[in-house]
Amino acid sequence: MASTTDVPVHETFQLGEATVPRLWTGLWQLSSNAWGTAPVSKIRQAMGRHVDSGYTTFADHYGSAELIFGQFRSSLKSPQSVFGATKWCVFKPTVVSQETVEAAIRQRIERMQTDRVDLLQFHWQDYENPDYLKAIEIMMQLKARGLIRNIGLCNFDAVRTNEICSRFPAAIVSNQIPFSVVDTRALYALKDVCDNYGIKALTYGTLCGGFLAEKWIGLSEPDHYSGSLNPSQRKYLDMIVKAWGSWALFQELLVALHKIAQRHSVNVSNVATRWVLDHSFVGAVIVGARLGCSEYPSDNLKVYDLVLTDEDRLEIQSVLNRSSGPKLIETIGDCGAEYR
């Protein structure tokens, strides 16, 4: 492991009682071989490289992510220096009781080899059943008992986030939501809720599954069914060409981002990430990493030195003004609606 004097300086923010970096490493790609796979030993080595570069926060619970994270963190000399965010997702009808909620949290604790969850992000599928309020009340009790350090939400829309925060003031520290230069739904209502209650958005999809990158400039629209796209790319391609605009307009956006990137000696992904981080309600961007396969911790660090100018923002906005981005909240629904 690198010495503390060698670790790059990260922007940080306050998340409840924790101070964490503004770039997180997303582990959802451990859920399936569709994103590529590597031996667990290489994945843990990649986690070590990330920590050496100051990426001390890892997020998500899919597949073996919690298990691998727990093994990795417990092997460190200072496990407490690494922050783990996981989820409890309720997709099916569930009897909400002290026993069921505590069992779910203790499972997270066991898998992550810890004595409490740093950030428990809660997802509830069926808004018609208001028991999500009861579940959060029980989670607050578990937090008071020391099993949870911070409680967050995942893919809750503005209406329910406001309901929860007004019912339980200061209980929620974050909401993990999609937000990017393409998917701007969070700006229409959820931003205000976050600002009103002091909670932070933890954003995913910020790079649209990797489409916001130089490699796609000048290329024809990919075939959805060719097998060359991973699950994330198929999802975001659908959004780009069926809801946001067209592949031709997306090419214009890429070119605009590329020109800005060249002016600042960074890359397109850096510009797209900085655009998101510059919104005050955003705490962190969760960058998906194919650990042991492909990862770009050094490139991503350039985001911290990037300062977008008014000219840069106007050039981006000139493309967005010709998209259907403002209508996504009508055609798709608020943040998280696509999963319900």
CSV table of C-alpha atoms in Angstrom, one decimal:
chain,number,residue,atom,x,y,z
A,1,MET,CA,0.0,0.0,0.0
A,2,ALA,CA,1.2,3.5,-0.7
A,3,SER,CA,2.2,5.8,2.1
A,4,THR,CA,-0.2,8.6,3.0
A,5,THR,CA,2.2,11.2,1.5
A,6,ASP,CA,1.9,9.5,-1.9
A,7,VAL,CA,-1.9,9.4,-2.0
A,8,PRO,CA,-3.5,12.0,-4.4
A,9,VAL,CA,-5.6,14.6,-2.8
A,10,HIS,CA,-9.4,14.1,-3.4
A,11,GLU,CA,-12.2,16.5,-3.1
A,12,THR,CA,-14.3,15.4,-0.2
A,13,PHE,CA,-17.8,16.1,1.3
A,14,GLN,CA,-19.6,15.4,4.5
A,15,LEU,CA,-21.9,12.4,4.5
A,16,GLY,CA,-23.6,12.2,7.8
A,17,GLU,CA,-20.8,11.6,10.3
A,18,ALA,CA,-18.3,10.6,7.6
A,19,THR,CA,-15.9,12.6,5.4
A,20,VAL,CA,-15.7,10.8,2.0
A,21,PRO,CA,-14.2,11.5,-1.4
A,22,ARG,CA,-16.4,12.8,-4.3
A,23,LEU,CA,-15.5,9.9,-6.6
A,24,TRP,CA,-16.6,6.4,-5.5
A,25,THR,CA,-15.9,3.0,-7.0
A,26,GLY,CA,-19.0,1.2,-8.1
A,27,LEU,CA,-19.0,-2.6,-7.8
A,28,TRP,CA,-22.2,-3.4,-9.7
A,29,GLN,CA,-20.2,-4.9,-12.5
A,30,LEU,CA,-19.3,-7.8,-10.2
A,31,SER,CA,-22.9,-8.9,-10.6
A,32,SER,CA,-22.5,-10.6,-14.0
A,33,ASN,CA,-19.8,-11.9,-16.4
A,34,ALA,CA,-21.5,-9.7,-19.1
A,35,TRP,CA,-19.2,-6.9,-18.0
A,36,GLY,CA,-16.1,-9.1,-18.1
A,37,THR,CA,-14.7,-11.0,-15.2
A,38,ALA,CA,-11.4,-11.5,-13.3
A,39,PRO,CA,-10.2,-13.8,-10.6
A,40,VAL,CA,-11.1,-12.6,-7.1
A,41,SER,CA,-7.4,-12.2,-6.3
A,42,LYS,CA,-7.0,-9.7,-9.2
A,43,ILE,CA,-10.1,-7.9,-8.1
A,44,ARG,CA,-8.7,-7.4,-4.6
A,45,GLN,CA,-5.4,-6.2,-6.0
A,46,ALA,CA,-7.4,-3.7,-8.1
A,47,MET,CA,-9.2,-2.5,-5.0
A,48,GLY,CA,-5.8,-2.0,-3.4
A,49,ARG,CA,-4.6,0.1,-6.3
A,50,HIS,CA,-7.8,2.3,-6.0
A,51,VAL,CA,-7.2,2.8,-2.3
A,52,ASP,CA,-3.6,3.7,-3.0
A,53,SER,CA,-4.9,6.4,-5.3
A,54,GLY,CA,-7.3,7.7,-2.6
A,55,TYR,CA,-10.5,6.0,-3.8
A,56,THR,CA,-11.5,4.9,-0.3
A,57,THR,CA,-15.2,4.4,-0.8
A,58,PHE,CA,-16.8,1.4,-2.6
A,59,ALA,CA,-20.5,1.0,-3.3
A,60,ASP,CA,-23.1,-1.6,-4.1
A,61,HIS,CA,-24.1,-5.1,-3.1
A,62,TYR,CA,-24.8,-7.0,-6.3
A,63,GLY,CA,-23.5,-10.5,-6.8
A,64,SER,CA,-20.4,-11.2,-4.7
A,65,ALA,CA,-19.6,-7.5,-4.2
A,66,GLU,CA,-20.2,-7.4,-0.4
A,67,LEU,CA,-18.2,-10.6,0.1
A,68,ILE,CA,-15.2,-9.5,-1.9
A,69,PHE,CA,-15.3,-6.0,-0.4
A,70,GLY,CA,-15.4,-7.5,3.1
A,71,GLN,CA,-12.5,-9.8,2.4
A,72,PHE,CA,-10.5,-6.9,1.0
A,73,ARG,CA,-11.2,-4.4,3.8
A,74,SER,CA,-10.6,-6.9,6.6
A,75,SER,CA,-7.1,-7.6,5.1
A,76,LEU,CA,-6.0,-3.9,5.5
A,77,LYS,CA,-3.9,-2.6,8.4
A,78,SER,CA,-6.5,0.1,8.9
A,79,PRO,CA,-9.9,-1.2,7.8
A,80,GLN,CA,-11.6,1.8,9.2
A,81,SER,CA,-9.9,4.0,6.5
A,82,VAL,CA,-12.1,2.4,3.8
A,83,PHE,CA,-15.9,3.2,3.6
A,84,GLY,CA,-18.4,0.7,2.3
A,85,ALA,CA,-21.8,1.6,1.0
A,86,THR,CA,-24.3,-1.3,0.4
A,87,LYS,CA,-28.0,-1.7,-0.2
A,88,TRP,CA,-31.1,-3.4,1.1
A,89,CYS,CA,-33.4,-3.6,-1.9
A,90,VAL,CA,-37.0,-4.7,-1.3
A,91,PHE,CA,-38.3,-5.8,-4.8
A,92,LYS,CA,-41.1,-8.2,-3.7
A,93,PRO,CA,-43.9,-8.0,-1.1
A,94,THR,CA,-42.2,-8.2,2.3
A,95,VAL,CA,-43.5,-8.3,5.9
A,96,VAL,CA,-41.8,-5.3,7.5
A,97,SER,CA,-41.0,-6.1,11.1
A,98,GLN,CA,-38.1,-5.6,13.5
A,99,GLU,CA,-37.1,-9.2,12.8
A,100,THR,CA,-37.1,-9.0,9.0
A,101,VAL,CA,-35.3,-5.6,8.8
A,102,GLU,CA,-32.7,-6.5,11.4
A,103,ALA,CA,-32.0,-9.8,9.6
A,104,ALA,CA,-31.4,-8.0,6.3
A,105,ILE,CA,-29.0,-5.6,8.0
A,106,ARG,CA,-27.2,-8.3,9.9
A,107,GLN,CA,-26.7,-10.2,6.6
A,108,ARG,CA,-25.0,-7.1,5.1
A,109,ILE,CA,-22.8,-6.9,8.2
A,110,GLU,CA,-21.8,-10.5,8.0
A,111,ARG,CA,-21.0,-10.5,4.3
A,112,MET,CA,-19.0,-7.3,4.7
A,113,GLN,CA,-17.1,-8.6,7.7
A,114,THR,CA,-17.8,-5.6,9.8
A,115,ASP,CA,-19.7,-4.6,13.0
A,116,ARG,CA,-21.9,-2.0,11.3
A,117,VAL,CA,-22.8,-0.8,7.8
A,118,ASP,CA,-21.2,2.5,6.9
A,119,LEU,CA,-24.0,3.5,4.6
A,120,LEU,CA,-27.2,1.4,4.2
A,121,GLN,CA,-29.0,2.5,1.0
A,122,PHE,CA,-32.6,1.5,1.0
A,123,HIS,CA,-34.7,0.7,-2.1
A,124,TRP,CA,-38.4,0.0,-2.1
A,125,GLN,CA,-40.1,-1.2,-5.2
A,126,ASP,CA,-43.8,-0.7,-4.6
A,127,TYR,CA,-44.8,2.8,-3.6
A,128,GLU,CA,-48.4,1.7,-3.3
A,129,ASN,CA,-47.4,-0.1,-0.1
A,130,PRO,CA,-46.3,2.7,2.4
A,131,ASP,CA,-44.4,0.2,4.6
A,132,TYR,CA,-41.2,1.8,3.4
A,133,LEU,CA,-41.9,4.4,6.2
A,134,LYS,CA,-42.1,1.6,8.8
A,135,ALA,CA,-38.9,0.1,7.4
A,136,ILE,CA,-37.0,3.4,7.8
A,137,GLU,CA,-38.3,3.8,11.3
A,138,ILE,CA,-36.9,0.4,12.2
A,139,MET,CA,-33.6,1.2,10.5
A,140,MET,CA,-33.3,4.4,12.6
A,141,GLN,CA,-33.7,2.2,15.7
A,142,LEU,CA,-30.9,-0.1,14.4
A,143,LYS,CA,-28.7,2.9,13.8
A,144,ALA,CA,-29.3,4.0,17.4
A,145,ARG,CA,-28.1,0.5,18.4
A,146,GLY,CA,-24.9,0.9,16.3
A,147,LEU,CA,-25.7,-1.5,13.5
A,148,ILE,CA,-25.9,1.2,10.9
A,149,ARG,CA,-23.7,4.3,10.6
A,150,ASN,CA,-25.7,6.2,8.0
A,151,ILE,CA,-29.0,5.6,6.3
A,152,GLY,CA,-29.5,6.5,2.6
A,153,LEU,CA,-32.1,6.0,-0.1
A,154,CYS,CA,-31.7,4.4,-3.5
A,155,ASN,CA,-33.8,5.4,-6.5
A,156,PHE,CA,-36.5,7.2,-4.5
A,157,ASP,CA,-38.3,9.9,-6.4
A,158,ALA,CA,-38.8,13.5,-5.3
A,159,VAL,CA,-42.3,12.9,-3.8
A,160,ARG,CA,-41.3,10.0,-1.6
A,161,THR,CA,-38.0,11.5,-0.7
A,162,ASN,CA,-39.7,14.6,0.5
A,163,GLU,CA,-42.3,12.5,2.4
A,164,ILE,CA,-39.6,10.5,4.2
A,165,CYS,CA,-37.4,13.5,5.0
A,166,SER,CA,-40.3,15.4,6.4
A,167,ARG,CA,-41.5,12.4,8.5
A,168,PHE,CA,-38.0,11.6,9.7
A,169,PRO,CA,-35.9,14.9,9.8
A,170,ALA,CA,-32.2,14.4,9.7
A,171,ALA,CA,-32.5,10.6,9.3
A,172,ILE,CA,-31.5,10.4,5.6
A,173,VAL,CA,-28.1,11.4,4.4
A,174,SER,CA,-28.2,10.5,0.7
A,175,ASN,CA,-30.2,9.2,-2.3
A,176,GLN,CA,-28.5,7.2,-5.0
A,177,ILE,CA,-30.0,8.3,-8.3
A,178,PRO,CA,-29.2,8.4,-12.0
A,179,PHE,CA,-27.8,11.8,-13.1
A,180,SER,CA,-25.8,12.8,-16.2
A,181,VAL,CA,-25.5,15.4,-18.9
A,182,VAL,CA,-28.0,13.3,-20.7
A,183,ASP,CA,-30.3,12.2,-17.9
A,184,THR,CA,-31.1,15.5,-16.1
A,185,ARG,CA,-34.4,14.4,-14.4
A,186,ALA,CA,-32.9,15.1,-10.9
A,187,LEU,CA,-32.9,18.8,-11.7
A,188,TYR,CA,-36.6,19.2,-11.9
A,189,ALA,CA,-37.7,18.3,-8.3
A,190,LEU,CA,-35.3,16.1,-6.5
A,191,LYS,CA,-32.6,18.7,-6.5
A,192,ASP,CA,-34.8,21.0,-4.4
A,193,VAL,CA,-35.7,18.2,-2.0
A,194,CYS,CA,-32.1,17.4,-1.5
A,195,ASP,CA,-31.2,21.0,-0.9
A,196,ASN,CA,-34.2,21.5,1.5
A,197,TYR,CA,-33.2,18.6,3.7
A,198,GLY,CA,-29.4,18.7,3.3
A,199,ILE,CA,-29.2,15.2,1.7
A,200,LYS,CA,-26.6,14.4,-1.0
A,201,ALA,CA,-27.2,12.7,-4.3
A,202,LEU,CA,-24.9,9.8,-5.1
A,203,THR,CA,-25.1,9.6,-8.8
A,204,TYR,CA,-24.7,6.6,-11.1
A,205,GLY,CA,-25.0,6.5,-14.9
A,206,THR,CA,-23.0,9.6,-15.1
A,207,LEU,CA,-21.0,8.3,-18.0
A,208,CYS,CA,-24.0,6.6,-19.6
A,209,GLY,CA,-22.4,3.1,-19.4
A,210,GLY,CA,-19.2,4.4,-21.0
A,211,PHE,CA,-20.9,6.2,-24.0
A,212,LEU,CA,-19.6,9.5,-22.8
A,213,ALA,CA,-16.1,8.9,-24.0
A,214,GLU,CA,-13.9,9.7,-27.0
A,215,LYS,CA,-14.0,6.2,-28.4
A,216,TRP,CA,-17.6,6.7,-29.6
A,217,ILE,CA,-17.0,9.9,-31.5
A,218,GLY,CA,-17.7,9.4,-35.3
A,219,LEU,CA,-19.0,5.9,-34.9
A,220,SER,CA,-22.3,4.7,-36.2
A,221,GLU,CA,-25.1,3.8,-33.8
A,222,PRO,CA,-24.3,0.4,-32.4
A,223,ASP,CA,-26.6,-2.5,-32.9
A,224,HIS,CA,-28.5,-3.1,-29.7
A,225,TYR,CA,-28.4,-6.9,-30.2
A,226,SER,CA,-25.0,-7.5,-31.6
A,227,GLY,CA,-23.6,-8.8,-28.3
A,228,SER,CA,-20.9,-6.2,-28.2
A,229,LEU,CA,-22.7,-4.1,-25.7
A,230,ASN,CA,-22.9,-4.8,-22.0
A,231,PRO,CA,-26.2,-4.5,-20.1
A,232,SER,CA,-25.5,-0.9,-19.0
A,233,GLN,CA,-24.8,0.2,-22.5
A,234,ARG,CA,-27.9,-1.3,-23.9
A,235,LYS,CA,-29.9,0.6,-21.2
A,236,TYR,CA,-28.3,3.9,-21.9
A,237,LEU,CA,-28.4,3.5,-25.7
A,238,ASP,CA,-32.2,3.0,-25.4
A,239,MET,CA,-32.4,6.3,-23.4
A,240,ILE,CA,-30.2,8.2,-25.8
A,241,VAL,CA,-32.0,7.3,-29.1
A,242,LYS,CA,-35.5,6.6,-27.9
A,243,ALA,CA,-36.1,9.3,-25.2
A,244,TRP,CA,-33.3,11.9,-25.1
A,245,GLY,CA,-32.8,12.6,-28.8
A,246,SER,CA,-31.0,10.7,-31.5
A,247,TRP,CA,-27.6,9.2,-32.1
A,248,ALA,CA,-26.7,12.1,-34.4
A,249,LEU,CA,-27.5,14.6,-31.7
A,250,PHE,CA,-25.5,12.5,-29.2
A,251,GLN,CA,-22.6,12.7,-31.6
A,252,GLU,CA,-22.9,16.5,-31.4
A,253,LEU,CA,-22.8,16.4,-27.7
A,254,LEU,CA,-19.7,14.2,-27.8
A,255,VAL,CA,-18.0,16.6,-30.1
A,256,ALA,CA,-18.8,19.6,-27.8
A,257,LEU,CA,-17.5,17.7,-24.8
A,258,HIS,CA,-14.4,16.8,-26.7
A,259,LYS,CA,-13.6,20.4,-27.6
A,260,ILE,CA,-14.0,21.4,-24.0
A,261,ALA,CA,-11.8,18.5,-22.9
A,262,GLN,CA,-9.1,19.5,-25.4
A,263,ARG,CA,-9.1,23.1,-24.0
A,264,HIS,CA,-8.5,21.7,-20.5
A,265,SER,CA,-6.1,18.8,-21.4
A,266,VAL,CA,-8.6,16.2,-20.0
A,267,ASN,CA,-10.9,13.7,-21.6
A,268,VAL,CA,-14.6,13.6,-22.4
A,269,SER,CA,-15.5,11.5,-19.3
A,270,ASN,CA,-13.7,14.0,-17.1
A,271,VAL,CA,-15.8,16.8,-18.5
A,272,ALA,CA,-19.1,14.9,-18.1
A,273,THR,CA,-18.2,14.0,-14.5
A,274,ARG,CA,-17.2,17.5,-13.6
A,275,TRP,CA,-20.5,18.8,-15.0
A,276,VAL,CA,-22.4,16.6,-12.6
A,277,LEU,CA,-20.1,17.3,-9.6
A,278,ASP,CA,-20.6,21.0,-10.0
A,279,HIS,CA,-24.2,20.7,-9.0
A,280,SER,CA,-24.4,21.6,-5.3
A,281,PHE,CA,-26.8,18.8,-4.4
A,282,VAL,CA,-24.4,16.1,-5.7
A,283,GLY,CA,-22.1,14.6,-3.1
A,284,ALA,CA,-20.3,12.0,-5.2
A,285,VAL,CA,-20.2,10.3,-8.6
A,286,ILE,CA,-20.1,6.5,-8.5
A,287,VAL,CA,-17.8,5.3,-11.3
A,288,GLY,CA,-18.4,1.8,-12.3
A,289,ALA,CA,-15.1,-0.1,-12.5
A,290,ARG,CA,-14.4,-3.5,-14.1
A,291,LEU,CA,-11.9,-4.3,-11.4
A,292,GLY,CA,-9.1,-6.6,-12.7
A,293,CYS,CA,-10.3,-6.0,-16.3
A,294,SER,CA,-10.3,-2.3,-17.0
A,295,GLU,CA,-10.0,0.6,-14.7
A,296,TYR,CA,-9.0,4.3,-15.0
A,297,PRO,CA,-8.2,5.6,-11.5
A,298,SER,CA,-5.4,8.0,-12.7
A,299,ASP,CA,-7.5,9.4,-15.5
A,300,ASN,CA,-10.5,10.0,-13.3
A,301,LEU,CA,-8.4,12.0,-10.8
A,302,LYS,CA,-8.1,14.7,-13.5
A,303,VAL,CA,-11.7,15.7,-12.7
A,304,TYR,CA,-10.5,17.4,-9.5
A,305,ASP,CA,-8.3,19.9,-11.3
A,306,LEU,CA,-10.9,20.7,-14.0
A,307,VAL,CA,-12.7,24.0,-13.7
A,308,LEU,CA,-15.5,24.4,-16.3
A,309,THR,CA,-15.9,28.0,-17.6
A,310,ASP,CA,-19.2,29.7,-18.4
A,311,GLU,CA,-18.2,29.2,-22.1
A,312,ASP,CA,-17.9,25.5,-21.5
A,313,ARG,CA,-21.3,25.3,-19.9
A,314,LEU,CA,-22.9,27.3,-22.6
A,315,GLU,CA,-21.5,25.0,-25.3
A,316,ILE,CA,-22.9,22.0,-23.5
A,317,GLN,CA,-26.2,23.6,-22.9
A,318,SER,CA,-26.5,24.6,-26.6
A,319,VAL,CA,-26.7,20.9,-27.5
A,320,LEU,CA,-28.9,20.0,-24.5
A,321,ASN,CA,-31.4,22.6,-25.6
A,322,ARG,CA,-32.0,20.7,-28.8
A,323,SER,CA,-32.6,17.4,-27.0
A,324,SER,CA,-35.7,16.0,-25.3
A,325,GLY,CA,-33.8,15.9,-22.0
A,326,PRO,CA,-36.3,18.2,-20.2
A,327,LYS,CA,-39.1,15.8,-21.2
A,328,LEU,CA,-37.5,12.7,-19.8
A,329,ILE,CA,-39.3,13.2,-16.5
A,330,GLU,CA,-42.6,12.9,-18.5
A,331,THR,CA,-41.6,10.1,-20.8
A,332,ILE,CA,-39.7,7.9,-18.4
A,333,GLY,CA,-40.8,9.3,-15.0
A,334,ASP,CA,-38.9,10.7,-12.0
A,335,CYS,CA,-35.6,9.2,-10.9
A,336,GLY,CA,-35.9,5.4,-10.4
A,337,ALA,CA,-39.2,5.1,-12.3
A,338,GLU,CA,-37.6,2.9,-14.9
A,339,TYR,CA,-37.0,0.3,-12.3
A,340,ARG,CA,-40.7,0.1,-11.2
